[in-house]
Coordinates of N, CA and C in Angstrom, one line a residue:
X11 N -15.3 49.1 -25.2 CA -16.6 48.3 -24.6 C -17.4 49.8 -23.9
X12 N -18.7 49.5 -24.0 CA -19.8 49.9 -22.8 C -19.7 49.3 -21.9
X13 N -20.0 50.2 -20.6 CA -20.4 49.6 -19.4 C -21.6 50.2 -18.9
X14 N -22.6 49.5 -18.7 CA -23.8 49.8 -18.4 C -24.2 49.5 -16.7
X15 N -24.2 50.6 -16.0 CA -24.6 50.5 -14.7 C -25.8 51.0 -14.2
X16 N -27.0 50.1 -14.1 CA -28.1 50.2 -13.5 C -28.4 50.9 -11.9
X17 N -28.5 52.1 -11.4 CA -28.9 52.3 -10.2 C -30.0 52.8 -9.4
X18 N -30.3 52.5 -8.4 CA -31.7 52.8 -7.7 C -31.6 53.8 -7.1
X19 N -32.8 54.6 -6.8 CA -32.8 55.6 -5.8 C -33.8 55.0 -4.5
X20 N -33.2 54.9 -3.4 CA -33.7 54.4 -2.1 C -33.6 55.6 -0.7
X21 N -34.4 55.1 0.1 CA -34.1 55.7 1.2 C -32.5 55.9 1.8
X22 N -32.0 56.8 2.0 CA -30.3 56.7 2.8 C -30.1 55.9 3.7
X23 N -29.0 55.4 4.0 CA -29.0 54.0 4.6 C -28.9 54.6 6.0
X24 N -28.9 56.1 6.2 CA -28.5 56.5 7.7 C -30.0 56.9 8.3
X25 N -30.8 57.0 7.4 CA -32.4 57.1 8.0 C -33.3 55.8 8.5
X26 N -33.3 56.2 9.8 CA -34.5 54.9 10.4 C -35.8 55.4 9.9
X27 N -36.3 54.1 8.8 CA -37.7 53.8 8.3 C -38.5 54.0 9.3
X28 N -39.5 54.4 8.6 CA -41.0 54.3 9.5 C -41.9 53.7 8.5
X29 N -42.9 52.8 9.3 CA -43.7 52.2 8.6 C -45.1 53.1 8.6
X30 N -45.9 53.2 7.3 CA -47.2 53.8 7.4 C -48.1 53.6 8.5
X31 N -48.5 54.2 8.9 CA -50.0 53.7 10.1 C -50.9 52.7 9.6
X32 N -51.3 52.9 7.9 CA -52.2 51.6 7.7 C -51.7 50.4 7.1
X33 N -50.2 50.4 7.4 CA -49.6 49.3 7.2 C -49.4 49.0 6.0
X34 N -49.8 50.0 4.6 CA -49.4 49.8 3.3 C -48.0 49.9 2.6
X35 N -47.1 50.3 3.7 CA -45.8 50.3 3.1 C -44.9 51.3 4.0
X36 N -43.6 51.6 3.4 CA -42.8 52.4 4.2 C -43.0 54.0 3.9
X37 N -43.0 54.7 5.0 CA -43.3 56.1 4.9 C -41.9 56.8 4.4
X38 N -41.9 57.5 3.0 CA -40.7 58.2 2.4 C -41.1 59.6 2.4
X39 N -42.2 60.1 3.1 CA -42.2 61.6 2.8 C -41.5 62.2 3.4
X40 N -40.8 63.4 2.9 CA -40.0 64.1 3.4 C -39.0 63.5 4.1
X41 N -38.2 62.2 3.2 CA -37.3 61.5 3.9 C -36.2 61.7 2.9
X42 N -35.0 61.7 3.4 CA -33.7 61.8 2.5 C -33.4 60.4 1.7
X43 N -33.5 60.6 0.2 CA -33.3 59.5 -0.4 C -31.4 59.6 -1.1
X44 N -31.2 58.6 -1.5 CA -29.7 58.6 -2.0 C -29.7 57.4 -2.9
X45 N -28.6 57.2 -3.6 CA -28.3 55.9 -4.6 C -28.0 54.7 -3.6
X46 N -28.7 53.7 -4.0 CA -28.3 52.2 -3.2 C -27.1 52.1 -3.1
X47 N -26.2 51.9 -1.9 CA -25.0 51.8 -1.8 C -24.3 50.7 -2.7
X48 N -25.0 49.5 -3.0 CA -24.4 48.6 -3.6 C -24.2 48.9 -5.1
X49 N -25.1 49.8 -5.6 CA -25.2 50.3 -7.0 C -23.7 51.7 -6.9
X50 N -23.5 52.2 -6.0 CA -22.7 53.3 -6.1 C -21.4 52.5 -6.1
X51 N -21.3 51.4 -5.4 CA -20.1 50.6 -5.7 C -19.9 50.2 -6.8
X52 N -20.7 49.9 -7.8 CA -20.8 49.4 -9.2 C -20.3 50.4 -9.9
X53 N -21.1 51.6 -9.6 CA -20.7 52.8 -10.5 C -18.9 53.1 -10.6
X54 N -18.5 53.2 -9.1 CA -17.4 53.2 -8.7 C -16.2 52.2 -9.8
X55 N -16.9 50.8 -9.7 CA -15.9 49.9 -10.5 C -16.1 49.9 -11.7
X56 N -17.2 50.6 -12.4 CA -17.0 50.6 -13.8 C -16.2 51.6 -14.1
X57 N -16.3 52.8 -13.4 CA -15.5 53.9 -13.6 C -13.8 53.8 -13.8
X58 N -13.8 53.0 -12.4 CA -12.1 52.5 -12.4 C -11.6 51.7 -13.5
X59 N -12.6 50.7 -14.2 CA -12.2 50.1 -15.5 C -12.0 50.7 -16.4
X60 N -12.9 51.9 -16.6 CA -12.4 53.0 -17.9 C -11.4 53.5 -17.6
X61 N -11.0 53.9 -16.4 CA -9.6 54.6 -16.0 C -8.3 53.5 -16.5
X62 N -8.6 52.2 -16.4 CA -7.8 51.0 -16.6 C -7.5 51.3 -18.2
X63 N -8.4 51.6 -19.1 CA -8.4 51.6 -19.9 C -9.5 50.0 -20.8
X64 N -9.9 49.6 -20.2 CA -11.0 48.4 -20.3 C -12.1 48.8 -21.0
X65 N -12.4 50.1 -20.6 CA -14.0 50.5 -21.3 C -13.6 52.2 -21.8
X66 N -14.6 52.2 -22.9 CA -14.7 53.5 -23.4 C -15.9 54.6 -23.1
X67 N -16.8 53.9 -22.2 CA -18.2 54.7 -21.9 C -18.7 54.1 -20.5
X68 N -19.0 54.5 -19.6 CA -19.8 54.2 -18.5 C -21.2 54.8 -18.7
X69 N -22.3 54.2 -19.1 CA -23.7 54.8 -18.8 C -24.4 54.1 -17.5
X70 N -24.8 55.4 -17.0 CA -25.8 55.2 -15.7 C -27.0 54.9 -16.1
X71 N -28.2 53.9 -15.5 CA -29.4 54.0 -16.0 C -30.1 54.0 -14.5
X72 N -31.4 54.1 -14.8 CA -32.5 54.2 -13.5 C -33.9 54.2 -14.2
X73 N -34.6 53.2 -13.2 CA -35.8 53.2 -13.7 C -36.7 53.8 -12.4
X74 N -37.9 54.7 -12.4 CA -38.5 55.2 -11.7 C -39.0 56.7 -11.8
X75 N -39.3 57.3 -10.8 CA -40.0 58.8 -10.8 C -38.8 59.6 -11.4
X76 N -39.7 60.6 -11.5 CA -39.0 62.0 -12.0 C -37.5 62.1 -10.9
X77 N -37.5 62.3 -9.8 CA -36.5 62.7 -8.9 C -35.3 61.6 -9.1
X78 N -35.3 60.6 -10.0 CA -34.2 59.7 -10.0 C -33.1 60.4 -10.8
X79 N -33.6 61.4 -11.6 CA -32.6 62.0 -12.2 C -31.3 62.5 -11.1
X80 N -31.8 63.0 -10.0 CA -30.8 63.2 -8.7 C -29.9 62.1 -8.7
X81 N -30.2 60.6 -8.7 CA -29.5 59.9 -8.4 C -28.5 59.8 -9.5
X82 N -29.0 59.6 -10.7 CA -28.5 59.6 -11.9 C -27.2 60.8 -12.1
X83 N -27.7 62.3 -11.7 CA -26.6 62.9 -11.7 C -25.5 62.5 -10.6
X84 N -25.8 61.9 -9.6 CA -24.5 61.4 -8.7 C -23.8 60.5 -9.3
X85 N -24.3 59.8 -10.2 CA -23.5 58.6 -10.8 C -22.7 59.2 -11.9
X86 N -22.8 60.6 -12.7 CA -22.2 61.0 -13.4 C -21.0 61.9 -12.7
X87 N -21.9 62.2 -11.7 CA -20.3 63.0 -10.7 C -19.5 62.3 -10.4
X88 N -19.5 60.7 -9.9 CA -18.9 60.0 -9.7 C -17.7 59.8 -11.1
X89 N -18.4 59.6 -12.1 CA -17.4 59.5 -13.5 C -18.3 58.9 -14.7
X90 N -19.5 58.7 -14.4 CA -20.4 58.0 -15.6 C -20.6 59.2 -16.6
X91 N -20.6 58.6 -17.8 CA -20.0 59.8 -19.1 C -21.6 60.2 -19.4
X92 N -22.7 59.2 -19.3 CA -24.1 59.8 -19.7 C -25.1 59.0 -18.9
X93 N -26.0 59.4 -18.9 CA -27.4 58.5 -18.2 C -28.6 58.5 -18.6
X94 N -29.3 57.2 -18.2 CA -30.7 57.2 -19.1 C -31.4 57.0 -18.3
X95 N -32.8 57.4 -17.9 CA -34.0 57.2 -16.9 C -34.9 56.8 -17.9
X96 N -35.5 55.6 -17.5 CA -36.6 55.1 -17.9 C -37.8 55.6 -16.6
X97 N -38.8 56.5 -17.0 CA -39.5 57.6 -16.2 C -40.9 56.4 -16.1
X98 N -41.4 56.4 -14.8 CA -42.7 55.9 -14.8 C -43.2 56.0 -13.0
X99 N -44.3 56.4 -12.7 CA -44.7 56.2 -11.6 C -45.2 55.1 -10.9
X100 N -45.4 53.7 -11.6 CA -45.7 52.6 -11.5 C -44.7 52.1 -10.4
X101 N -45.1 50.9 -9.3 CA -44.2 50.5 -8.5 C -43.5 49.5 -9.4
X102 N -42.1 49.3 -9.1 CA -41.2 48.6 -10.1 C -40.9 47.6 -9.3
X103 N -41.4 46.0 -9.8 CA -40.5 44.7 -9.0 C -39.6 44.3 -9.8
X104 N -38.4 43.4 -9.3 CA -37.2 43.4 -10.1 C -37.3 42.8 -11.5
X105 N -38.7 41.9 -12.1 CA -39.0 41.4 -13.1 C -39.0 42.6 -13.8
X106 N -39.8 43.6 -13.7 CA -40.1 44.5 -14.4 C -38.8 45.4 -14.6
X107 N -38.0 45.7 -13.8 CA -36.6 46.2 -14.1 C -35.8 45.4 -14.7
X108 N -35.7 44.2 -14.6 CA -34.7 43.3 -15.6 C -35.5 43.3 -17.0
X109 N -36.7 43.5 -17.4 CA -37.3 43.4 -18.4 C -36.8 45.1 -19.3
X110 N -36.6 45.9 -18.3 CA -36.1 47.5 -19.1 C -34.9 47.2 -19.2
X111 N -34.1 46.9 -18.5 CA -32.7 46.6 -18.7 C -32.4 45.7 -19.6
X112 N -33.3 44.7 -19.9 CA -32.9 44.0 -21.3 C -33.3 44.6 -22.4
X113 N -34.0 45.6 -22.7 CA -34.5 46.6 -23.8 C -33.4 47.4 -23.9
X114 N -32.7 47.7 -22.8 CA -31.5 48.6 -22.7 C -30.6 48.1 -23.3
X115 N -30.2 46.7 -22.8 CA -29.1 46.3 -23.4 C -29.1 45.7 -25.0
X116 N -30.1 45.3 -25.3 CA -30.4 45.6 -26.8 C -30.1 46.3 -27.7
X117 N -30.1 47.7 -27.0 CA -29.9 49.1 -27.8 C -28.8 49.4 -27.5
X118 N -28.2 49.5 -26.1 CA -26.6 49.9 -26.1 C -25.7 48.9 -26.5
X119 N -25.7 47.7 -26.4 CA -24.9 46.4 -26.5 C -23.8 46.6 -25.7
X120 N -23.9 47.1 -24.3 CA -22.7 47.3 -23.5 C -21.7 45.7 -23.1
X121 N -20.8 45.9 -23.1 CA -19.7 44.7 -22.8 C -19.8 44.1 -21.7
X122 N -20.4 44.8 -20.5 CA -20.6 44.5 -19.1 C -21.6 45.1 -18.3
X123 N -22.5 44.6 -17.7 CA -23.4 45.4 -17.1 C -22.9 45.1 -15.7
X124 N -22.6 46.2 -14.6 CA -22.5 45.8 -13.5 C -23.5 46.5 -12.5
X125 N -24.0 45.9 -11.4 CA -25.4 46.3 -10.6 C -24.8 45.9 -9.4
X126 N -25.1 46.6 -8.3 CA -25.4 46.2 -7.2 C -26.2 44.9 -6.7
X127 N -25.9 44.2 -5.8 CA -26.3 42.7 -5.8 C -27.5 42.7 -5.4
X128 N -27.9 43.7 -4.4 CA -29.4 44.2 -4.0 C -29.3 45.5 -3.8
X129 N -30.9 46.0 -3.4 CA -31.2 47.3 -2.9 C -31.4 47.1 -1.4
X130 N -31.0 48.3 -0.6 CA -31.4 48.0 0.7 C -32.6 48.3 1.1
X131 N -33.7 48.6 0.3 CA -34.9 48.6 0.4 C -35.9 47.7 0.7
X132 N -35.7 46.9 -0.4 CA -36.7 45.4 -0.6 C -35.6 44.6 -0.3
X133 N -34.3 44.2 -0.4 CA -33.2 43.3 -0.2 C -33.9 42.1 -1.2
X134 N -34.1 42.3 -2.4 CA -34.8 41.2 -3.3 C -33.5 40.2 -3.8
X135 N -32.4 40.9 -4.0 CA -31.2 40.2 -4.7 C -31.6 39.5 -6.0
X136 N -32.3 39.8 -6.8 CA -33.0 39.3 -8.2 C -32.9 40.0 -9.2
X137 N -32.6 41.2 -9.4 CA -32.7 42.0 -10.9 C -31.4 41.8 -11.7
X138 N -30.4 41.3 -11.4 CA -29.0 40.9 -11.9 C -29.4 39.5 -12.5
X139 N -29.8 38.5 -11.7 CA -29.9 37.2 -12.3 C -30.9 37.2 -13.5
X140 N -32.1 37.7 -13.2 CA -33.3 38.0 -14.0 C -32.8 38.6 -15.3
X141 N -32.2 39.4 -15.1 CA -31.5 40.2 -16.3 C -30.3 39.4 -17.1
X142 N -29.8 38.5 -16.3 CA -28.8 37.7 -17.2 C -29.7 36.7 -17.9
X143 N -30.7 36.1 -17.4 CA -31.6 35.2 -17.9 C -32.2 35.4 -19.1
X144 N -32.9 36.7 -19.2 CA -33.7 37.0 -20.1 C -32.7 37.4 -21.1
X145 N -31.4 38.1 -20.9 CA -30.5 38.4 -22.0 C -29.7 37.5 -22.4
X146 N -29.9 36.2 -21.7 CA -28.9 34.9 -22.2 C -27.4 35.4 -21.8
X147 N -27.4 36.1 -20.9 CA -25.4 36.4 -20.6 C -24.8 35.7 -19.4
X148 N -23.9 35.4 -19.7 CA -23.1 34.7 -18.4 C -23.3 35.4 -17.3
X149 N -23.1 35.2 -15.9 CA -23.1 36.3 -15.0 C -22.3 35.4 -13.6
X150 N -21.9 36.6 -12.8 CA -21.2 36.5 -11.6 C -21.6 37.5 -10.8
X151 N -22.2 36.8 -9.8 CA -22.9 37.6 -8.6 C -21.7 37.6 -7.3
X152 N -22.4 38.5 -6.5 CA -21.3 38.9 -5.2 C -19.7 39.1 -5.5
X153 N -19.7 39.9 -6.8 CA -18.0 39.9 -6.8 C -17.4 41.1 -5.6
X154 N -16.3 40.5 -5.3 CA -15.4 41.6 -4.3 C -14.0 41.7 -5.3
X155 N -14.0 41.3 -6.6 CA -12.8 41.5 -7.2 C -13.3 41.7 -8.8
X156 N -12.7 42.6 -9.5 CA -13.1 41.9 -11.0 C -12.0 42.5 -11.7
X157 N -11.5 41.7 -12.8 CA -10.6 42.0 -13.7 C -10.9 41.6 -14.8
X158 N -10.3 42.7 -16.2 CA -10.6 42.1 -17.4 C -8.9 41.1 -17.7
X159 N -9.2 40.1 -18.3 CA -7.9 39.3 -18.6 C -8.3 38.6 -20.0
X160 N -7.4 38.7 -20.7 CA -7.7 38.3 -22.0 C -8.7 38.0 -22.6
X161 N -9.5 39.3 -22.7 CA -11.1 39.6 -23.3 C -12.1 39.2 -22.3
X162 N -11.6 38.6 -21.2 CA -12.9 37.6 -20.3 C -12.8 38.6 -18.9
X163 N -13.7 38.6 -18.4 CA -14.0 38.9 -16.9 C -13.5 38.0 -15.9
X164 N -12.7 38.2 -15.3 CA -12.5 37.4 -14.4 C -13.0 37.7 -12.9
X165 N -13.6 37.4 -12.1 CA -14.7 37.8 -11.0 C -14.2 37.1 -9.8
X166 N -14.1 37.4 -8.6 CA -13.9 36.8 -7.6 C -15.1 36.7 -6.8
X167 N -15.5 36.1 -6.3 CA -16.9 36.2 -5.8 C -16.8 35.5 -4.4
X168 N -17.9 36.3 -3.7 CA -17.7 35.8 -2.2 C -18.7 34.5 -2.1
X169 N -18.4 33.4 -1.5 CA -19.3 32.2 -1.3 C -19.4 31.8 0.0
X170 N -20.0 30.8 1.0 CA -20.3 30.8 2.1 C -19.0 30.0 2.5
X171 N -18.3 29.4 1.5 CA -17.3 28.8 2.1 C -16.1 29.3 1.8
X172 N -16.0 30.6 1.2 CA -14.8 31.6 1.2 C -15.0 32.2 -0.1
X173 N -13.8 31.9 -1.1 CA -13.9 33.1 -2.4 C -13.9 31.9 -3.2
X174 N -14.5 32.3 -4.7 CA -14.9 31.8 -5.8 C -14.3 32.5 -6.8
X175 N -13.6 31.8 -7.9 CA -12.9 32.5 -9.1 C -13.4 32.2 -10.2
X176 N -14.4 33.2 -11.0 CA -15.0 32.4 -12.4 C -14.3 33.5 -13.1
X177 N -14.2 32.9 -14.4 CA -13.7 33.6 -15.9 C -15.0 33.2 -16.8
X178 N -15.4 34.8 -17.3 CA -16.9 34.3 -17.9 C -16.4 35.2 -19.3
X179 N -16.9 35.1 -20.7 CA -17.1 35.7 -21.5 C -17.9 36.8 -21.5
X180 N -17.5 38.0 -22.1 CA -18.2 39.2 -22.0 C -18.8 39.4 -23.2
X181 N -20.3 39.8 -23.5 CA -20.8 40.4 -22.6 C -21.4 39.6 -21.5
X182 N -21.2 40.2 -20.1 CA -21.4 39.6 -19.0 C -22.4 40.9 -18.0
X183 N -23.1 40.3 -16.9 CA -23.8 40.5 -16.0 C -22.9 40.2 -14.7
X184 N -22.7 41.3 -14.0 CA -21.8 41.0 -12.6 C -22.3 42.0 -11.5
X185 N -22.8 41.2 -10.6 CA -23.1 42.3 -9.4 C -22.4 42.5 -8.0
X186 N -22.2 43.4 -7.7 CA -21.2 43.9 -6.7 C -21.3 43.6 -5.3
X187 N -20.6 43.3 -4.3 CA -20.5 43.0 -2.9 C -19.9 43.9 -2.3
X188 N -20.2 44.4 -1.0 CA -19.4 45.4 -0.3 C -18.2 45.6 -0.1
X189 N -17.1 44.5 -0.4 CA -15.6 44.6 -0.6 C -15.2 44.7 -1.6
X190 N -16.0 45.0 -2.8 CA -15.3 45.2 -4.1 C -14.6 46.4 -3.9
X191 N -14.8 47.5 -3.5 CA -14.1 48.8 -3.5 C -14.7 49.6 -2.5
X192 N -14.0 50.8 -2.4 CA -14.9 52.0 -1.7 C -14.9 52.8 -2.7
X193 N -16.5 53.6 -2.9 CA -16.4 54.5 -3.8 C -15.7 55.8 -3.3
X194 N -15.1 56.6 -4.3 CA -14.8 57.9 -4.2 C -15.6 59.1 -3.7
X195 N -15.2 60.3 -3.2 CA -15.6 61.5 -2.7 C -16.0 62.0 -4.1
X196 N -17.4 62.5 -4.1 CA -17.9 63.3 -5.0 C -17.2 64.8 -4.7
X197 N -16.5 65.4 -5.5 CA -16.3 66.7 -5.4 C -16.8 67.6 -6.0
X198 N -17.2 69.0 -5.6 CA -18.1 70.1 -6.1 C -17.8 70.2 -7.5
X199 N -16.7 70.2 -8.0 CA -16.1 70.3 -9.7 C -16.9 69.4 -10.3
X200 N -16.9 68.3 -9.7 CA -17.5 67.2 -10.8 C -18.9 67.2 -10.7
X201 N -19.6 67.6 -9.4 CA -21.1 67.8 -9.4 C -21.6 68.7 -10.0
X202 N -20.5 69.7 -10.8 CA -21.2 70.6 -11.4 C -20.8 70.2 -12.8
X203 N -20.0 69.2 -13.3 CA -19.7 68.8 -14.5 C -20.9 68.1 -14.7
X204 N -21.4 67.1 -13.8 CA -22.3 66.0 -14.0 C -23.7 67.1 -14.8
X205 N -23.9 68.3 -14.2 CA -25.0 68.7 -14.5 C -25.1 69.3 -16.3
X206 N -24.1 69.0 -16.9 CA -23.9 69.4 -18.1 C -23.8 68.1 -19.0
X207 N -23.8 66.8 -18.5 CA -23.7 65.8 -19.1 C -25.0 65.4 -19.6
X208 N -25.2 64.7 -20.8 CA -26.2 63.9 -21.4 C -27.1 63.0 -20.4
X209 N -28.5 63.5 -20.3 CA -29.4 62.5 -19.8 C -30.6 62.3 -20.6
X210 N -30.9 61.2 -21.0 CA -31.9 60.7 -22.0 C -33.1 60.3 -21.2
X211 N -34.3 60.5 -21.5 CA -35.5 60.2 -20.6 C -36.5 59.2 -21.6
X212 N -36.8 58.2 -21.1 CA -37.5 57.0 -21.9 C -38.9 56.9 -20.9
X213 N -39.8 56.3 -21.5 CA -41.1 55.7 -20.9 C -40.8 54.4 -21.1
X214 N -41.6 53.6 -20.2 CA -41.1 51.9 -20.5 C -42.1 51.5 -21.7
X215 N -43.1 52.1 -22.3 CA -43.9 52.1 -23.5 C -43.1 52.4 -24.7
X216 N -42.1 52.9 -24.7 CA -41.2 53.3 -25.8 C -40.8 51.9 -26.0
X217 N -40.6 51.1 -25.1 CA -39.8 49.8 -25.9 C -40.9 48.6 -25.5
X218 N -41.8 49.0 -25.5 CA -43.2 47.9 -25.6 C -43.2 47.0 -24.2
X219 N -42.7 47.6 -22.8 CA -42.3 47.0 -21.8 C -43.6 46.7 -20.8
X220 N -44.2 45.9 -20.3 CA -45.1 45.9 -19.3 C -44.8 45.8 -17.9
X221 N -44.4 46.7 -17.3 CA -43.9 46.7 -15.9 C -45.2 46.8 -14.6
X222 N -46.1 46.3 -15.1 CA -47.3 45.9 -13.9 C -46.8 45.1 -12.6
X223 N -46.9 45.2 -11.6 CA -46.8 44.8 -10.5 C -47.3 43.1 -10.4
X224 N -46.5 42.0 -10.3 CA -47.0 40.8 -10.3 C -47.0 40.2 -9.0
X225 N -46.5 41.0 -7.9 CA -46.9 40.6 -6.4 C -47.6 41.7 -5.7
X226 N -48.5 41.2 -5.2 CA -49.1 42.3 -4.1 C -48.8 42.3 -2.6
X227 N -48.4 43.4 -2.1 CA -47.8 43.6 -0.8 C -49.2 43.7 -0.2
X228 N -49.4 42.7 1.2 CA -50.7 42.7 1.6 C -50.4 43.5 3.3
X229 N -49.3 43.6 3.7 CA -49.3 44.4 4.6 C -47.6 44.4 5.1
X230 N -47.3 45.7 5.7 CA -46.0 45.9 6.2 C -46.0 46.6 7.8
X231 N -45.2 45.7 8.3 CA -45.1 46.0 10.0 C -43.6 46.1 10.4
X232 N -43.3 46.7 11.4 CA -42.3 46.8 12.3 C -41.6 45.7 13.0
X233 N -40.6 45.1 12.9 CA -40.7 43.8 13.7 C -40.7 44.1 15.4
X234 N -41.0 43.1 16.0 CA -41.4 43.0 17.2 C -40.5 44.0 18.2
X235 N -40.7 44.6 18.9 CA -39.7 45.3 20.0 C -39.1 44.1 21.1
X236 N -37.9 44.0 20.9 CA -37.4 43.1 21.9 C -37.2 43.5 23.5
X237 N -38.0 42.3 24.1 CA -38.1 42.4 25.7 C -37.2 42.3 26.4
X238 N -37.0 42.8 27.6 CA -35.6 43.0 28.7 C -35.1 41.6 29.0
X239 N -34.3 41.5 29.1 CA -33.1 40.2 29.6 C -33.4 39.9 30.8
X240 N -33.8 38.8 31.1 CA -33.4 38.4 32.6 C -32.4 37.7 33.1
X241 N -32.0 37.4 34.3 CA -31.1 36.5 35.0 C -31.6 35.4 35.4
X242 N -30.7 34.4 35.2 CA -31.1 32.9 35.7 C -30.1 32.8 37.0
X243 N -30.7 32.1 38.1 CA -29.9 31.5 38.9 C -28.9 30.3 38.9
X244 N -29.3 29.6 37.8 CA -28.3 28.4 37.6 C -28.9 27.8 35.8
X245 N -27.8 26.7 35.4 CA -27.8 26.4 34.2 C -29.6 25.5 34.0
X246 N -30.1 25.0 35.1 CA -31.1 24.0 34.9 C -32.4 25.2 34.4
X247 N -32.2 26.1 35.2 CA -33.4 27.2 34.9 C -33.2 27.7 33.5
X248 N -32.1 28.3 33.0 CA -31.9 28.8 31.8 C -32.4 27.5 30.7
X249 N -32.2 26.4 30.8 CA -32.4 25.3 29.9 C -33.9 25.3 30.1
X250 N -34.8 25.4 31.2 CA -36.2 25.5 31.4 C -36.5 26.5 30.6
X251 N -36.2 27.7 30.8 CA -36.6 29.1 30.0 C -36.2 28.7 28.7
X252 N -35.3 28.0 27.9 CA -35.2 28.0 26.6 C -36.1 27.2 26.0
X253 N -36.4 26.0 26.9 CA -37.5 25.0 26.3 C -38.8 25.3 26.2
X254 N -39.1 25.9 27.3 CA -40.8 26.3 27.6 C -41.0 27.6 27.4
X255 N -40.5 28.3 27.5 CA -40.9 29.7 27.5 C -40.2 30.1 26.1
X256 N -39.3 30.3 25.6 CA -38.4 30.6 24.6 C -39.1 30.0 23.4
X257 N -39.1 28.5 23.8 CA -39.2 27.3 22.8 C -38.1 27.3 21.7
X258 N -36.8 27.7 22.1 CA -36.0 27.6 20.7 C -34.9 26.4 21.0
X259 N -35.2 25.5 21.8 CA -35.0 24.0 22.1 C -35.9 23.1 22.1
X260 N -35.9 21.9 22.3 CA -36.9 20.7 22.3 C -36.3 19.7 23.0

């Protein structure tokens, strides 16, 4: 069984992002980039399933600019066997990525597609669900535990009321939550081995996929800075402030 793991190159989670002065987006010039943390968890889970004997090959895939090769090399250093880059300078929105992944699913015929539940840059939480719909595959989102039992994927997922266990036929799409696992430390020998692993590069046109943006971002702005708190002498004053100044109660 093959496992396909999409990974995204994002601004490192330790970096404080800055909005461009013209409000057109986030400034990523000279900013440290890394693999989306949820996708890193997905790679780790795929490698663990391979180590348990449930998979024969783990394929990492990324869609984006040339520098995404660095992210794919990181995935191969964690344990992915080979990688595929769909290279484009076009802004990729979730639907476009899902269409590209659908073309890859048709080509590679994986038994599982494991990806992060969301990216930390746009927080869309859409790609996995869109891919499942396009490929007509069962899905289990927000996974905190994944097992293969009797040829089916048994997924424990986190919901508002607690935990829910799903048993889904494979092939299937699984999106990972934070508590699924803790990714391993990438060692230098594995980083060196990753440089020799196969990395194929394609273009969206190779599969006839239109990746034109469907949504236009009008403006990006930073959240307003919090004002200093004040002390109130009594409950009546507090209620008055909440009702007439903050307007959080009526």
